[in-house]
PDB file of C-alpha atoms in Angstrom:
ATOM      1  CA  MET Q   1     -60.931  57.640 -79.186  1.00  0.00           C
ATOM      2  CA  PHE Q   2     -60.997  60.694 -81.465  1.00  0.00           C
ATOM      3  CA  LYS Q   3     -57.857  62.010 -79.747  1.00  0.00           C
ATOM      4  CA  HIS Q   4     -55.988  58.749 -80.434  1.00  0.00           C
ATOM      5  CA  ILE Q   5     -57.014  58.818 -84.103  1.00  0.00           C
ATOM      6  CA  CYS Q   6     -55.736  62.387 -84.467  1.00  0.00           C
ATOM      7  CA  ILE Q   7     -52.396  61.463 -82.890  1.00  0.00           C
ATOM      8  CA  PHE Q   8     -52.104  58.479 -85.246  1.00  0.00           C
ATOM      9  CA  ILE Q   9     -52.823  60.669 -88.301  1.00  0.00           C
ATOM     10  CA  LEU Q  10     -50.248  63.243 -87.184  1.00  0.00           C
ATOM     11  CA  LEU Q  11     -47.615  60.493 -86.836  1.00  0.00           C
ATOM     12  CA  ILE Q  12     -48.326  59.204 -90.338  1.00  0.00           C
ATOM     13  CA  ILE Q  13     -48.084  62.711 -91.802  1.00  0.00           C
ATOM     14  CA  SER Q  14     -44.808  63.402 -90.004  1.00  0.00           C
ATOM     15  CA  LEU Q  15     -43.046  60.199 -91.146  1.00  0.00           C
ATOM     16  CA  PRO Q  16     -41.695  61.665 -94.438  1.00  0.00           C
ATOM     17  CA  ILE Q  17     -40.498  64.761 -92.569  1.00  0.00           C
ATOM     18  CA  MET Q  18     -38.804  62.609 -89.929  1.00  0.00           C
ATOM     19  CA  ALA Q  19     -37.134  60.533 -92.644  1.00  0.00           C
ATOM     20  CA  GLN Q  20     -35.858  63.674 -94.350  1.00  0.00           C
ATOM     21  CA  GLU Q  21     -34.516  65.055 -91.063  1.00  0.00           C
ATOM     22  CA  LYS Q  22     -32.656  61.805 -90.509  1.00  0.00           C
ATOM     23  CA  THR Q  23     -30.815  62.024 -93.859  1.00  0.00           C
ATOM     24  CA  SER Q  24     -30.399  65.798 -93.970  1.00  0.00           C
ATOM     25  CA  LYS Q  25     -27.545  65.545 -91.466  1.00  0.00           C
ATOM     26  CA  LEU Q  26     -25.575  63.118 -93.624  1.00  0.00           C
ATOM     27  CA  ARG Q  27     -22.456  64.658 -95.163  1.00  0.00           C
ATOM     28  CA  VAL Q  28     -21.130  62.894 -98.245  1.00  0.00           C
ATOM     29  CA  CYS Q  29     -18.068  63.846-100.264  1.00  0.00           C
ATOM     30  CA  ALA Q  30     -17.358  62.727-103.852  1.00  0.00           C
ATOM     31  CA  VAL Q  31     -13.997  63.017-105.624  1.00  0.00           C
ATOM     32  CA  TYR Q  32     -13.877  62.779-109.448  1.00  0.00           C
ATOM     33  CA  PRO Q  33     -10.821  62.488-111.719  1.00  0.00           C
ATOM     34  CA  HIS Q  34     -12.150  65.492-113.658  1.00  0.00           C
ATOM     35  CA  LEU Q  35     -15.284  67.138-115.034  1.00  0.00           C
ATOM     36  CA  LYS Q  36     -13.893  67.896-118.482  1.00  0.00           C
ATOM     37  CA  ASP Q  37     -16.187  65.659-120.517  1.00  0.00           C
ATOM     38  CA  SER Q  38     -19.836  64.740-120.621  1.00  0.00           C
ATOM     39  CA  TYR Q  39     -19.204  61.263-119.186  1.00  0.00           C
ATOM     40  CA  TRP Q  40     -18.370  62.593-115.719  1.00  0.00           C
ATOM     41  CA  LEU Q  41     -20.860  65.415-116.168  1.00  0.00           C
ATOM     42  CA  SER Q  42     -23.590  62.779-116.497  1.00  0.00           C
ATOM     43  CA  ILE Q  43     -22.312  61.004-113.361  1.00  0.00           C
ATOM     44  CA  ASN Q  44     -22.471  64.378-111.610  1.00  0.00           C
ATOM     45  CA  PHE Q  45     -26.042  64.974-112.782  1.00  0.00           C
ATOM     46  CA  GLY Q  46     -27.230  61.622-111.464  1.00  0.00           C
ATOM     47  CA  MET Q  47     -25.450  62.029-108.134  1.00  0.00           C
ATOM     48  CA  THR Q  48     -26.535  65.588-107.390  1.00  0.00           C
ATOM     49  CA  ASN Q  49     -30.146  64.939-108.380  1.00  0.00           C
ATOM     50  CA  GLN Q  50     -30.302  61.908-106.124  1.00  0.00           C
ATOM     51  CA  ALA Q  51     -28.607  63.801-103.285  1.00  0.00           C
ATOM     52  CA  LYS Q  52     -31.399  66.382-103.505  1.00  0.00           C
ATOM     53  CA  LEU Q  53     -34.047  63.646-103.404  1.00  0.00           C
ATOM     54  CA  LYS Q  54     -32.387  62.050-100.382  1.00  0.00           C
ATOM     55  CA  ALA Q  55     -31.960  65.465 -98.726  1.00  0.00           C
ATOM     56  CA  ILE Q  56     -28.286  64.888 -97.918  1.00  0.00           C
ATOM     57  CA  ASN Q  57     -25.329  67.261 -98.006  1.00  0.00           C
ATOM     58  CA  LEU Q  58     -23.057  66.441-100.929  1.00  0.00           C
ATOM     59  CA  LYS Q  59     -19.695  68.042-101.676  1.00  0.00           C
ATOM     60  CA  VAL Q  60     -18.092  67.344-105.076  1.00  0.00           C
ATOM     61  CA  LEU Q  61     -14.397  67.821-105.833  1.00  0.00           C
ATOM     62  CA  GLU Q  62     -12.575  67.113-109.110  1.00  0.00           C
ATOM     63  CA  SER Q  63      -8.864  66.570-109.645  1.00  0.00           C
ATOM     64  CA  GLY Q  64      -8.545  68.218-113.048  1.00  0.00           C
ATOM     65  CA  GLY Q  65      -7.297  65.193-114.980  1.00  0.00           C
ATOM     66  CA  TYR Q  66      -5.721  61.752-114.865  1.00  0.00           C
ATOM     67  CA  ASN Q  67      -2.221  63.166-114.386  1.00  0.00           C
ATOM     68  CA  ASN Q  68      -3.112  64.942-111.120  1.00  0.00           C
ATOM     69  CA  HIS Q  69      -2.488  62.179-108.610  1.00  0.00           C
ATOM     70  CA  ASP Q  70      -1.324  64.497-105.809  1.00  0.00           C
ATOM     71  CA  GLU Q  71      -4.314  66.778-106.328  1.00  0.00           C
ATOM     72  CA  GLN Q  72      -6.691  63.862-105.833  1.00  0.00           C
ATOM     73  CA  TRP Q  73      -5.063  62.938-102.545  1.00  0.00           C
ATOM     74  CA  GLN Q  74      -5.339  66.567-101.368  1.00  0.00           C
ATOM     75  CA  GLN Q  75      -9.034  66.491-102.192  1.00  0.00           C
ATOM     76  CA  ILE Q  76      -9.520  63.326-100.175  1.00  0.00           C
ATOM     77  CA  GLU Q  77      -7.939  65.193 -97.275  1.00  0.00           C
ATOM     78  CA  LYS Q  78     -10.403  68.048 -97.872  1.00  0.00           C
ATOM     79  CA  CYS Q  79     -13.225  65.519 -97.574  1.00  0.00           C
ATOM     80  CA  LEU Q  80     -11.889  64.554 -94.152  1.00  0.00           C
ATOM     81  CA  THR Q  81     -11.727  68.233 -93.168  1.00  0.00           C
ATOM     82  CA  PHE Q  82     -15.327  68.504 -94.381  1.00  0.00           C
ATOM     83  CA  LYS Q  83     -16.059  65.785 -91.779  1.00  0.00           C
ATOM     84  CA  ALA Q  84     -17.788  63.656 -94.366  1.00  0.00           C
ATOM     85  CA  ASP Q  85     -19.749  60.683 -93.090  1.00  0.00           C
ATOM     86  CA  ALA Q  86     -18.644  58.842 -96.234  1.00  0.00           C
ATOM     87  CA  ILE Q  87     -16.390  59.474 -99.249  1.00  0.00           C
ATOM     88  CA  LEU Q  88     -16.996  58.362-102.846  1.00  0.00           C
ATOM     89  CA  ILE Q  89     -13.807  58.124-104.898  1.00  0.00           C
ATOM     90  CA  GLY Q  90     -13.582  58.016-108.682  1.00  0.00           C
ATOM     91  CA  ALA Q  91      -9.931  57.011-108.646  1.00  0.00           C
ATOM     92  CA  ILE Q  92      -7.345  58.303-111.102  1.00  0.00           C
ATOM     93  CA  TYR Q  93      -5.430  55.017-111.056  1.00  0.00           C
ATOM     94  CA  PHE Q  94      -6.347  51.420-110.188  1.00  0.00           C
ATOM     95  CA  GLU Q  95      -3.555  51.353-107.580  1.00  0.00           C
ATOM     96  CA  SER Q  96      -4.260  54.933-106.541  1.00  0.00           C
ATOM     97  CA  VAL Q  97      -3.627  55.577-102.809  1.00  0.00           C
ATOM     98  CA  SER Q  98      -5.092  52.148-102.029  1.00  0.00           C
ATOM     99  CA  GLU Q  99      -3.261  51.539 -98.750  1.00  0.00           C
ATOM    100  CA  GLN Q 100      -4.099  55.004 -97.464  1.00  0.00           C
ATOM    101  CA  LEU Q 101      -7.750  54.539 -98.431  1.00  0.00           C
ATOM    102  CA  GLU Q 102      -7.953  51.300 -96.496  1.00  0.00           C
ATOM    103  CA  LEU Q 103      -6.588  53.104 -93.437  1.00  0.00           C
ATOM    104  CA  ILE Q 104      -9.080  55.969 -93.817  1.00  0.00           C
ATOM    105  CA  ASN Q 105     -11.863  53.428 -94.259  1.00  0.00           C
ATOM    106  CA  LEU Q 106     -11.294  52.288 -90.658  1.00  0.00           C
ATOM    107  CA  ASP Q 107     -12.800  55.600 -89.499  1.00  0.00           C
ATOM    108  CA  THR Q 108     -14.601  57.096 -92.530  1.00  0.00           C
ATOM    109  CA  PRO Q 109     -16.458  54.762 -94.917  1.00  0.00           C
ATOM    110  CA  ILE Q 110     -14.890  54.760 -98.402  1.00  0.00           C
ATOM    111  CA  PHE Q 111     -16.839  53.813-101.545  1.00  0.00           C
ATOM    112  CA  GLY Q 112     -15.444  53.219-105.019  1.00  0.00           C
ATOM    113  CA  LEU Q 113     -17.050  55.230-107.825  1.00  0.00           C
ATOM    114  CA  VAL Q 114     -16.969  54.232-111.516  1.00  0.00           C
ATOM    115  CA  ASN Q 115     -13.228  53.499-111.752  1.00  0.00           C
ATOM    116  CA  GLU Q 116     -12.047  50.248-110.202  1.00  0.00           C
ATOM    117  CA  LEU Q 117      -9.631  50.289-107.256  1.00  0.00           C
ATOM    118  CA  SER Q 118      -7.141  47.634-106.163  1.00  0.00           C
ATOM    119  CA  ALA Q 119      -8.102  48.255-102.522  1.00  0.00           C
ATOM    120  CA  THR Q 120     -10.385  45.490-101.259  1.00  0.00           C
ATOM    121  CA  LYS Q 121     -10.980  46.666 -97.689  1.00  0.00           C
ATOM    122  CA  LEU Q 122     -13.480  49.356 -98.623  1.00  0.00           C
ATOM    123  CA  VAL Q 123     -17.192  49.402 -97.836  1.00  0.00           C
ATOM    124  CA  ALA Q 124     -18.542  48.927-101.381  1.00  0.00           C
ATOM    125  CA  SER Q 125     -18.443  50.356-104.904  1.00  0.00           C
ATOM    126  CA  THR Q 126     -20.651  51.425-107.799  1.00  0.00           C
ATOM    127  CA  GLY Q 127     -19.457  50.850-111.339  1.00  0.00           C
ATOM    128  CA  VAL Q 128     -19.245  48.388-114.189  1.00  0.00           C
ATOM    129  CA  SER Q 129     -16.288  46.250-115.216  1.00  0.00           C
ATOM    130  CA  TRP Q 130     -14.072  48.254-117.571  1.00  0.00           C
ATOM    131  CA  SER Q 131     -12.767  44.935-118.820  1.00  0.00           C
ATOM    132  CA  GLN Q 132     -16.315  44.177-119.949  1.00  0.00           C
ATOM    133  CA  MET Q 133     -16.568  47.595-121.604  1.00  0.00           C
ATOM    134  CA  GLY Q 134     -13.538  46.743-123.736  1.00  0.00           C
ATOM    135  CA  PHE Q 135     -14.708  43.174-124.246  1.00  0.00           C
ATOM    136  CA  LYS Q 136     -18.132  44.206-125.537  1.00  0.00           C
ATOM    137  CA  LEU Q 137     -16.578  46.533-128.106  1.00  0.00           C
ATOM    138  CA  GLY Q 138     -14.267  43.730-129.224  1.00  0.00           C
ATOM    139  CA  GLU Q 139     -17.149  41.275-129.243  1.00  0.00           C
ATOM    140  CA  TYR Q 140     -19.120  43.602-131.523  1.00  0.00           C
ATOM    141  CA  LEU Q 141     -16.262  43.616-134.053  1.00  0.00           C
ATOM    142  CA  ALA Q 142     -15.641  39.882-133.661  1.00  0.00           C
ATOM    143  CA  LYS Q 143     -19.245  39.165-134.652  1.00  0.00           C
ATOM    144  CA  LYS Q 144     -18.840  41.309-137.765  1.00  0.00           C
ATOM    145  CA  HIS Q 145     -15.493  39.691-138.604  1.00  0.00           C
ATOM    146  CA  PRO Q 146     -15.371  36.096-137.306  1.00  0.00           C
ATOM    147  CA  LYS Q 147     -12.213  34.052-137.501  1.00  0.00           C
ATOM    148  CA  GLY Q 148     -11.599  32.901-141.069  1.00  0.00           C
ATOM    149  CA  SER Q 149     -13.268  35.901-142.689  1.00  0.00           C
ATOM    150  CA  LYS Q 150     -11.396  38.648-144.567  1.00  0.00           C
ATOM    151  CA  PRO Q 151      -8.820  40.286-142.237  1.00  0.00           C
ATOM    152  CA  VAL Q 152      -9.452  43.848-141.041  1.00  0.00           C
ATOM    153  CA  THR Q 153      -7.287  46.235-139.036  1.00  0.00           C
ATOM    154  CA  LEU Q 154      -7.973  48.165-135.838  1.00  0.00           C
ATOM    155  CA  ALA Q 155      -6.236  51.090-134.111  1.00  0.00           C
ATOM    156  CA  TRP Q 156      -6.987  51.349-130.381  1.00  0.00           C
ATOM    157  CA  LEU Q 157      -6.840  54.721-128.572  1.00  0.00           C
ATOM    158  CA  PRO Q 158      -8.285  53.941-125.122  1.00  0.00           C
ATOM    159  CA  GLY Q 159      -7.046  56.903-123.066  1.00  0.00           C
ATOM    160  CA  PRO Q 160      -4.301  57.368-120.445  1.00  0.00           C
ATOM    161  CA  LYS Q 161      -2.025  54.334-120.177  1.00  0.00           C
ATOM    162  CA  SER Q 162      -2.573  53.650-116.478  1.00  0.00           C
ATOM    163  CA  GLY Q 163      -5.523  55.898-115.667  1.00  0.00           C
ATOM    164  CA  GLY Q 164      -9.197  55.184-115.209  1.00  0.00           C
ATOM    165  CA  GLY Q 165     -10.169  51.817-116.669  1.00  0.00           C
ATOM    166  CA  THR Q 166      -7.746  51.829-119.623  1.00  0.00           C
ATOM    167  CA  PRO Q 167      -5.671  48.736-118.696  1.00  0.00           C
ATOM    168  CA  GLN Q 168      -8.788  46.698-117.969  1.00  0.00           C
ATOM    169  CA  ALA Q 169     -10.608  47.848-121.122  1.00  0.00           C
ATOM    170  CA  SER Q 170      -7.575  47.021-123.245  1.00  0.00           C
ATOM    171  CA  GLN Q 171      -7.323  43.520-121.818  1.00  0.00           C
ATOM    172  CA  GLY Q 172     -11.044  42.952-122.374  1.00  0.00           C
ATOM    173  CA  LEU Q 173     -10.732  44.070-126.005  1.00  0.00           C
ATOM    174  CA  ILE Q 174      -7.776  41.758-126.679  1.00  0.00           C
ATOM    175  CA  THR Q 175      -9.626  38.806-125.157  1.00  0.00           C
ATOM    176  CA  ALA Q 176     -12.711  39.409-127.301  1.00  0.00           C
ATOM    177  CA  LEU Q 177     -10.680  39.682-130.510  1.00  0.00           C
ATOM    178  CA  LYS Q 178      -8.914  36.330-130.118  1.00  0.00           C
ATOM    179  CA  ASN Q 179     -11.514  34.480-132.172  1.00  0.00           C
ATOM    180  CA  SER Q 180     -11.872  37.065-134.924  1.00  0.00           C
ATOM    181  CA  SER Q 181     -10.165  38.260-138.096  1.00  0.00           C
ATOM    182  CA  VAL Q 182      -9.547  41.694-136.527  1.00  0.00           C
ATOM    183  CA  GLU Q 183      -5.869  42.608-136.227  1.00  0.00           C
ATOM    184  CA  LEU Q 184      -4.978  45.144-133.547  1.00  0.00           C
ATOM    185  CA  VAL Q 185      -2.167  46.977-135.335  1.00  0.00           C
ATOM    186  CA  THR Q 186      -1.467  49.801-132.871  1.00  0.00           C
ATOM    187  CA  THR Q 187      -2.386  51.034-129.389  1.00  0.00           C
ATOM    188  CA  GLN Q 188      -1.908  54.717-128.675  1.00  0.00           C
ATOM    189  CA  TYR Q 189      -2.252  56.102-125.136  1.00  0.00           C
ATOM    190  CA  GLY Q 190      -2.998  59.690-124.165  1.00  0.00           C
ATOM    191  CA  LEU Q 191      -5.072  61.825-121.823  1.00  0.00           C
ATOM    192  CA  ASN Q 192      -8.808  62.045-122.557  1.00  0.00           C
ATOM    193  CA  GLU Q 193      -8.374  65.636-123.664  1.00  0.00           C
ATOM    194  CA  LYS Q 194      -8.922  67.190-127.092  1.00  0.00           C
ATOM    195  CA  ILE Q 195      -5.321  68.269-127.728  1.00  0.00           C
ATOM    196  CA  SER Q 196      -3.885  64.850-126.840  1.00  0.00           C
ATOM    197  CA  GLN Q 197      -6.484  62.902-128.772  1.00  0.00           C
ATOM    198  CA  PHE Q 198      -6.258  65.196-131.823  1.00  0.00           C
ATOM    199  CA  ALA Q 199      -2.523  64.507-132.064  1.00  0.00           C
ATOM    200  CA  LEU Q 200      -2.976  60.748-131.619  1.00  0.00           C
ATOM    201  CA  ILE Q 201      -5.742  60.525-134.226  1.00  0.00           C
ATOM    202  CA  ASN Q 202      -3.739  62.373-136.861  1.00  0.00           C
ATOM    203  CA  GLN Q 203      -0.560  60.436-136.185  1.00  0.00           C
ATOM    204  CA  THR Q 204      -2.465  57.156-136.353  1.00  0.00           C
ATOM    205  CA  LEU Q 205      -4.179  58.079-139.632  1.00  0.00           C
ATOM    206  CA  LYS Q 206      -0.817  59.111-141.072  1.00  0.00           C
ATOM    207  CA  ASN Q 207       0.915  55.895-139.997  1.00  0.00           C
ATOM    208  CA  TYR Q 208      -1.979  53.628-140.982  1.00  0.00           C
ATOM    209  CA  PRO Q 209      -3.728  55.235-143.979  1.00  0.00           C
ATOM    210  CA  ASN Q 210      -5.667  52.048-144.782  1.00  0.00           C
ATOM    211  CA  ILE Q 211      -6.923  51.297-141.269  1.00  0.00           C
ATOM    212  CA  ASP Q 212     -10.427  49.794-141.105  1.00  0.00           C
ATOM    213  CA  TYR Q 213     -11.411  50.832-137.584  1.00  0.00           C
ATOM    214  CA  LEU Q 214     -10.543  53.562-135.073  1.00  0.00           C
ATOM    215  CA  ALA Q 215     -11.721  52.619-131.583  1.00  0.00           C
ATOM    216  CA  GLY Q 216     -11.168  53.956-128.097  1.00  0.00           C
ATOM    217  CA  ASN Q 217     -12.283  56.672-125.712  1.00  0.00           C
ATOM    218  CA  ALA Q 218     -15.264  58.950-126.283  1.00  0.00           C
ATOM    219  CA  VAL Q 219     -13.208  62.147-126.712  1.00  0.00           C
ATOM    220  CA  MET Q 220     -11.253  60.426-129.473  1.00  0.00           C
ATOM    221  CA  ALA Q 221     -14.431  59.167-131.140  1.00  0.00           C
ATOM    222  CA  GLU Q 222     -16.015  62.629-131.107  1.00  0.00           C
ATOM    223  CA  MET Q 223     -12.927  64.283-132.609  1.00  0.00           C
ATOM    224  CA  ALA Q 224     -12.312  61.499-135.128  1.00  0.00           C
ATOM    225  CA  ILE Q 225     -15.598  62.309-136.910  1.00  0.00           C
ATOM    226  CA  SER Q 226     -14.236  65.472-138.538  1.00  0.00           C
ATOM    227  CA  GLU Q 227     -10.713  64.079-139.023  1.00  0.00           C
ATOM    228  CA  VAL Q 228     -12.025  61.020-140.854  1.00  0.00           C
ATOM    229  CA  ALA Q 229     -14.424  63.152-142.907  1.00  0.00           C
ATOM    230  CA  ASN Q 230     -11.482  65.287-144.065  1.00  0.00           C
ATOM    231  CA  LEU Q 231      -9.497  62.322-145.393  1.00  0.00           C
ATOM    232  CA  THR Q 232      -8.942  62.428-149.142  1.00  0.00           C
ATOM    233  CA  THR Q 233      -8.315  58.692-149.410  1.00  0.00           C
ATOM    234  CA  PRO Q 234     -11.188  56.575-150.797  1.00  0.00           C
ATOM    235  CA  LYS Q 235     -11.087  54.258-147.788  1.00  0.00           C
ATOM    236  CA  LYS Q 236     -12.135  55.784-144.467  1.00  0.00           C
ATOM    237  CA  PRO Q 237     -12.063  53.996-141.090  1.00  0.00           C
ATOM    238  CA  GLN Q 238     -15.192  53.449-139.021  1.00  0.00           C
ATOM    239  CA  ILE Q 239     -15.242  54.815-135.467  1.00  0.00           C
ATOM    240  CA  LEU Q 240     -16.183  53.058-132.214  1.00  0.00           C
ATOM    241  CA  SER Q 241     -16.083  54.116-128.556  1.00  0.00           C
ATOM    242  CA  HIS Q 242     -15.866  51.842-125.544  1.00  0.00           C
ATOM    243  CA  TYR Q 243     -17.874  54.345-123.489  1.00  0.00           C
ATOM    244  CA  PHE Q 244     -20.578  56.948-124.054  1.00  0.00           C
ATOM    245  CA  SER Q 245     -21.009  60.723-124.260  1.00  0.00           C
ATOM    246  CA  HIS Q 246     -23.353  63.297-125.766  1.00  0.00           C
ATOM    247  CA  GLY Q 247     -21.141  63.677-128.834  1.00  0.00           C
ATOM    248  CA  VAL Q 248     -20.914  59.920-129.315  1.00  0.00           C
ATOM    249  CA  TYR Q 249     -24.698  59.663-129.059  1.00  0.00           C
ATOM    250  CA  ARG Q 250     -25.124  62.271-131.804  1.00  0.00           C
ATOM    251  CA  GLY Q 251     -22.434  60.577-133.877  1.00  0.00           C
ATOM    252  CA  ILE Q 252     -24.212  57.222-133.817  1.00  0.00           C
ATOM    253  CA  ARG Q 253     -27.551  58.797-134.690  1.00  0.00           C
ATOM    254  CA  ARG Q 254     -25.995  60.580-137.678  1.00  0.00           C
ATOM    255  CA  GLY Q 255     -24.199  57.442-138.837  1.00  0.00           C
ATOM    256  CA  LYS Q 256     -20.760  58.961-138.147  1.00  0.00           C
ATOM    257  CA  ILE Q 257     -19.888  56.565-135.296  1.00  0.00           C
ATOM    258  CA  LEU Q 258     -20.501  52.857-135.709  1.00  0.00           C
ATOM    259  CA  MET Q 259     -20.991  51.739-132.116  1.00  0.00           C
ATOM    260  CA  ALA Q 260     -20.435  52.598-128.453  1.00  0.00           C
ATOM    261  CA  ASN Q 261     -21.100  51.158-125.007  1.00  0.00           C
ATOM    262  CA  SER Q 262     -23.113  52.989-122.376  1.00  0.00           C
ATOM    263  CA  ASP Q 263     -22.663  52.092-118.712  1.00  0.00           C
ATOM    264  CA  GLN Q 264     -25.666  54.283-117.891  1.00  0.00           C
ATOM    265  CA  MET Q 265     -23.762  57.063-116.170  1.00  0.00           C
ATOM    266  CA  VAL Q 266     -26.761  58.961-114.796  1.00  0.00           C
ATOM    267  CA  ASN Q 267     -28.068  55.775-113.219  1.00  0.00           C
ATOM    268  CA  GLN Q 268     -24.622  55.062-111.781  1.00  0.00           C
ATOM    269  CA  GLY Q 269     -24.613  58.428-110.060  1.00  0.00           C
ATOM    270  CA  LYS Q 270     -28.026  57.719-108.542  1.00  0.00           C
ATOM    271  CA  MET Q 271     -27.035  54.209-107.472  1.00  0.00           C
ATOM    272  CA  ALA Q 272     -23.874  55.495-105.788  1.00  0.00           C
ATOM    273  CA  ILE Q 273     -25.821  57.944-103.613  1.00  0.00           C
ATOM    274  CA  ASN Q 274     -28.427  55.297-102.740  1.00  0.00           C
ATOM    275  CA  GLN Q 275     -25.683  52.872-101.753  1.00  0.00           C
ATOM    276  CA  VAL Q 276     -24.021  55.364 -99.395  1.00  0.00           C
ATOM    277  CA  VAL Q 277     -27.296  56.461 -97.785  1.00  0.00           C
ATOM    278  CA  ASP Q 278     -28.424  52.862 -97.297  1.00  0.00           C
ATOM    279  CA  PHE Q 279     -25.139  51.994 -95.591  1.00  0.00           C
ATOM    280  CA  LEU Q 280     -25.125  55.063 -93.343  1.00  0.00           C
ATOM    281  CA  GLN Q 281     -28.708  54.312 -92.299  1.00  0.00           C
ATOM    282  CA  GLY Q 282     -27.827  50.749 -91.337  1.00  0.00           C
ATOM    283  CA  ARG Q 283     -29.241  48.885 -94.316  1.00  0.00           C
ATOM    284  CA  ASP Q 284     -27.419  46.102 -96.158  1.00  0.00           C
ATOM    285  CA  VAL Q 285     -25.630  47.052 -99.376  1.00  0.00           C
ATOM    286  CA  LYS Q 286     -24.221  44.984-102.212  1.00  0.00           C
ATOM    287  CA  TYR Q 287     -20.405  45.069-102.246  1.00  0.00           C
ATOM    288  CA  ASN Q 288     -20.158  45.666-106.020  1.00  0.00           C
ATOM    289  CA  GLN Q 289     -23.119  47.155-107.867  1.00  0.00           C
ATOM    290  CA  GLY Q 290     -23.586  48.584-111.325  1.00  0.00           C
ATOM    291  CA  PRO Q 291     -26.094  48.917-114.155  1.00  0.00           C
ATOM    292  CA  GLU Q 292     -26.189  46.829-117.320  1.00  0.00           C
ATOM    293  CA  ILE Q 293     -23.730  47.744-120.072  1.00  0.00           C
ATOM    294  CA  LEU Q 294     -25.648  48.687-123.229  1.00  0.00           C
ATOM    295  CA  SER Q 295     -24.022  48.250-126.647  1.00  0.00           C
ATOM    296  CA  LEU Q 296     -25.539  50.843-128.973  1.00  0.00           C
ATOM    297  CA  ASP Q 297     -25.494  51.323-132.732  1.00  0.00           C
ATOM    298  CA  GLN Q 298     -27.945  52.584-135.339  1.00  0.00           C
ATOM    299  CA  ASN Q 299     -30.116  49.503-134.852  1.00  0.00           C
ATOM    300  CA  ASN Q 300     -31.080  50.417-131.273  1.00  0.00           C
ATOM    301  CA  ILE Q 301     -29.901  53.993-130.589  1.00  0.00           C
ATOM    302  CA  ASN Q 302     -33.425  55.406-131.003  1.00  0.00           C
ATOM    303  CA  ASN Q 303     -35.006  52.878-128.657  1.00  0.00           C
ATOM    304  CA  PHE Q 304     -32.953  53.184-125.482  1.00  0.00           C
ATOM    305  CA  ASP Q 305     -33.580  55.439-122.498  1.00  0.00           C
ATOM    306  CA  VAL Q 306     -31.239  58.388-123.116  1.00  0.00           C
ATOM    307  CA  ALA Q 307     -31.975  59.804-119.641  1.00  0.00           C
ATOM    308  CA  SER Q 308     -30.371  56.734-118.051  1.00  0.00           C
ATOM    309  CA  SER Q 309     -27.025  57.741-119.527  1.00  0.00           C
ATOM    310  CA  LEU Q 310     -26.771  61.413-120.452  1.00  0.00           C
ATOM    311  CA  SER Q 311     -27.344  64.608-118.493  1.00  0.00           C
ATOM    312  CA  PRO Q 312     -29.635  67.261-120.020  1.00  0.00           C
ATOM    313  CA  SER Q 313     -27.849  69.372-122.647  1.00  0.00           C
ATOM    314  CA  ASP Q 314     -28.116  72.536-120.523  1.00  0.00           C
ATOM    315  CA  PHE Q 315     -26.821  70.943-117.296  1.00  0.00           C
ATOM    316  CA  LYS Q 316     -23.774  72.575-115.695  1.00  0.00           C
ATOM    317  CA  PRO Q 317     -21.570  70.842-113.088  1.00  0.00           C
ATOM    318  CA  LEU Q 318     -22.832  71.033-109.511  1.00  0.00           C
ATOM    319  CA  TYR Q 319     -20.238  70.998-106.747  1.00  0.00           C
ATOM    320  CA  SER Q 320     -22.505  71.112-103.729  1.00  0.00           C
ATOM    321  CA  VAL Q 321     -25.952  70.063-102.592  1.00  0.00           C
ATOM    322  CA  GLY Q 322     -27.338  71.188 -99.263  1.00  0.00           C
ATOM    323  CA  ASP Q 323     -25.142  72.705 -96.555  1.00  0.00           C
ATOM    324  CA  THR Q 324     -21.502  71.964 -97.434  1.00  0.00           C
ATOM    325  CA  HIS Q 325     -19.804  74.679 -95.412  1.00  0.00           C
TER     326      HIS Q 325
END
């Protein structure tokens, strides 16, 4: 009897070790559009932390920007050379390599990450609707300026014309503004990089010196703070971002940015890893999953869970977890 009890206790103790051994052999590859801003850095933090907790091997590759379509495809091929059990793809474009991905998915499970893909024959995806991200920004302005109230003007600088979630965010914004007094006077596209956004901001402010609102991507919002502050005109536009970053967070807290959406990037990274591990271990997964979109301004910025969205300030990008050789 004592012998049987000892065996039972040893089995119970060994269960966590056995579970870890089962997942430690999993090889997962993730491809990002870039790691140039704190948005994707926060995704990276959530993913790599969760990969450590799940004791899997994770390899991270980044394409260097939304204009590097060929580079992203080469990195997907590297994931296949890595013999990944599954590949997570933060696509550069909505239509990006969709047919090829569906073919790869027949042998290696493909998961969408953050940016929506036109391919439907993939295993699953983690991310929010970029249309909703744009819509919620527009909805925020529409509530401030309902139809029939004094007209106001808006310049929209969402990011690259076809990359990431720009087309979807733009359509969501336009839909939300239909029943408002907000006039969208210009849309300016450019890469989510400081040089591009600096040029767009200054050109927009020059062409529309009396604009009421500057809205768009987080890099633009961060840079617009100083450019708006330097204006000598008595009227200065208010700044909004349809997604979140460390700089946007600080800007809202200081009253320099009016509002931004957070799609809880750290949580997305964690959810993406959980989804892949669950699938590879034979558990059911939801086809499309994502956290709640949070609209943040000075009324609630001090009451939300910052850790759900932003990586620690001293975090540096991690490109591998476990054995990725």
